[in-house]
Amino acid sequence: MRGPYTPENYSMDESIGYLIGRARAVMIVNLDRVLAEYGMTHAQFGIFRKLLDGKAEITTGELAREWNYNIGAMTRMLDRMEEKGFIQRQRSTLDRRVMLVQLSDKGRALADRMSLAAIGMLNHHLRGFSAEEVEQFKDFLRRIITHA
């Protein structure tokens, strides 16, 4: 299948991958800045929101697979989040080898404020887009992911 790029028209600075990467990098810097007040990073916030939006508790392995981290890296990130009081871990009653991760009382108490800070930052980046354009953009990104 022939695509939109050819050797004649390809420029790295205008490639979709490069532009997505640059947009992501700018958003990460700004998300880290707004979350610094809470002692949280963008990577930790992604895990935090997964816990907030999804199951009440999830395993370390499930989180590692979701974020494409190895178990050791995920465990270290969860260690930092637990030290800061955002999450708590406990052994599964069904399988003692499994650690379940859930938000702590402190994490739940800060969820609204941290989420509003992150939403404000995201809306700032999207201020030049209509609601329809945002939906279309998300659809385009989903199609890229699906065809990967």
XYZ file of C-alpha atoms in Angstrom:
148
model
C 0.000 0.000 0.000
C 1.245 3.418 -0.874
C 1.079 6.019 1.892
C 1.217 9.784 2.109
C 5.031 9.879 2.404
C 7.518 9.431 -0.380
C 11.300 9.898 -0.389
C 10.691 13.174 -2.255
C 8.221 14.723 0.197
C 9.415 13.274 3.510
C 10.813 15.674 6.088
C 11.408 14.483 9.627
C 10.269 17.828 11.069
C 6.898 17.352 9.359
C 6.454 13.616 9.954
C 3.480 12.501 12.016
C 5.669 10.540 14.437
C 7.959 13.501 15.069
C 5.046 15.922 15.581
C 3.249 13.529 17.942
C 6.480 13.068 19.881
C 7.093 16.831 20.137
C 3.495 17.483 21.220
C 3.787 14.736 23.845
C 7.094 16.128 25.138
C 5.668 19.650 25.529
C 2.592 18.309 27.304
C 4.706 16.166 29.655
C 6.848 19.137 30.669
C 3.752 21.192 31.435
C 1.958 18.351 33.209
C 5.019 17.750 35.389
C 5.029 21.472 36.194
C 1.378 21.568 37.335
C 1.674 18.279 39.264
C 4.905 19.293 41.056
C 2.763 21.070 43.659
C 1.438 17.662 44.688
C 4.766 15.822 44.479
C 3.606 13.762 41.508
C 5.041 13.209 38.026
C 3.194 12.690 34.752
C 4.104 8.977 34.788
C 2.772 8.573 38.320
C -0.355 10.539 37.386
C -1.107 8.103 34.558
C -1.072 5.220 37.024
C -3.020 7.309 39.535
C -5.765 8.030 36.963
C -5.858 4.382 35.902
C -6.595 3.461 39.510
C -9.091 6.292 39.881
C -10.938 5.586 36.620
C -10.795 1.820 36.634
C -10.907 -0.937 39.137
C -10.707 -0.185 42.834
C -7.554 -2.270 42.853
C -5.286 -3.679 40.172
C -2.143 -5.780 40.209
C 1.379 -4.511 39.667
C 1.643 -6.809 36.642
C -1.516 -5.409 35.058
C -0.218 -1.862 35.486
C 3.167 -2.822 34.020
C 1.508 -4.361 30.951
C -0.821 -1.365 30.500
C 2.066 1.145 30.535
C 4.580 -1.140 28.796
C 7.002 -1.114 31.767
C 8.873 -4.071 33.133
C 7.749 -5.282 36.554
C 10.874 -3.934 38.274
C 10.395 -0.403 36.895
C 6.701 -0.448 37.804
C 7.496 -1.686 41.309
C 9.980 1.166 41.815
C 7.422 3.721 40.603
C 4.780 2.263 42.915
C 7.314 2.346 45.772
C 7.702 6.107 45.253
C 3.948 6.630 45.041
C 3.424 4.604 48.204
C 6.157 6.562 50.035
C 4.318 9.772 49.112
C 1.060 8.302 50.411
C -0.860 8.255 47.093
C -1.394 4.492 46.924
C -1.325 1.430 49.101
C -0.512 -2.161 48.261
C -1.673 -5.341 49.863
C -1.368 -9.018 49.129
C -4.262 -10.711 47.389
C -6.268 -13.000 49.618
C -6.659 -15.356 46.640
C -2.973 -15.544 45.673
C -0.324 -14.339 48.119
C 2.170 -13.849 45.268
C -0.012 -11.069 43.856
C 0.181 -7.487 45.115
C -2.956 -5.404 44.665
C -2.591 -1.645 44.201
C -5.248 0.848 45.190
C -5.535 4.542 45.938
C -4.951 5.562 49.535
C -7.199 7.940 51.450
C -4.705 10.732 50.685
C -4.766 9.829 46.981
C -8.558 9.921 46.864
C -8.574 13.223 48.789
C -6.223 14.855 46.242
C -7.795 13.274 43.152
C -10.110 16.155 42.257
C -7.488 18.883 42.696
C -4.800 17.013 40.759
C -7.245 16.059 38.015
C -8.436 19.668 37.652
C -4.813 20.843 37.374
C -4.119 18.258 34.643
C -7.380 19.049 32.810
C -6.575 22.759 32.909
C -3.166 22.113 31.368
C -4.653 19.893 28.656
C -7.379 22.431 27.850
C -4.704 25.125 27.604
C -2.935 23.106 24.893
C -6.235 22.491 23.068
C -7.548 26.070 23.308
C -7.294 26.571 19.536
C -9.439 23.524 18.743
C -13.210 23.125 18.622
C -14.844 20.214 20.459
C -15.462 18.563 17.087
C -11.814 18.945 16.094
C -10.691 17.374 19.374
C -12.975 14.380 18.750
C -11.695 14.078 15.192
C -8.082 14.299 16.390
C -8.692 11.558 18.970
C -10.255 9.425 16.228
C -7.169 9.940 14.047
C -4.875 8.911 16.906
C -6.995 5.811 17.644
C -6.733 4.828 13.966
C -2.938 5.159 14.098
C -2.894 2.936 17.204
C -5.223 0.387 15.601
C -3.056 0.135 12.486
C 0.184 -0.219 14.416
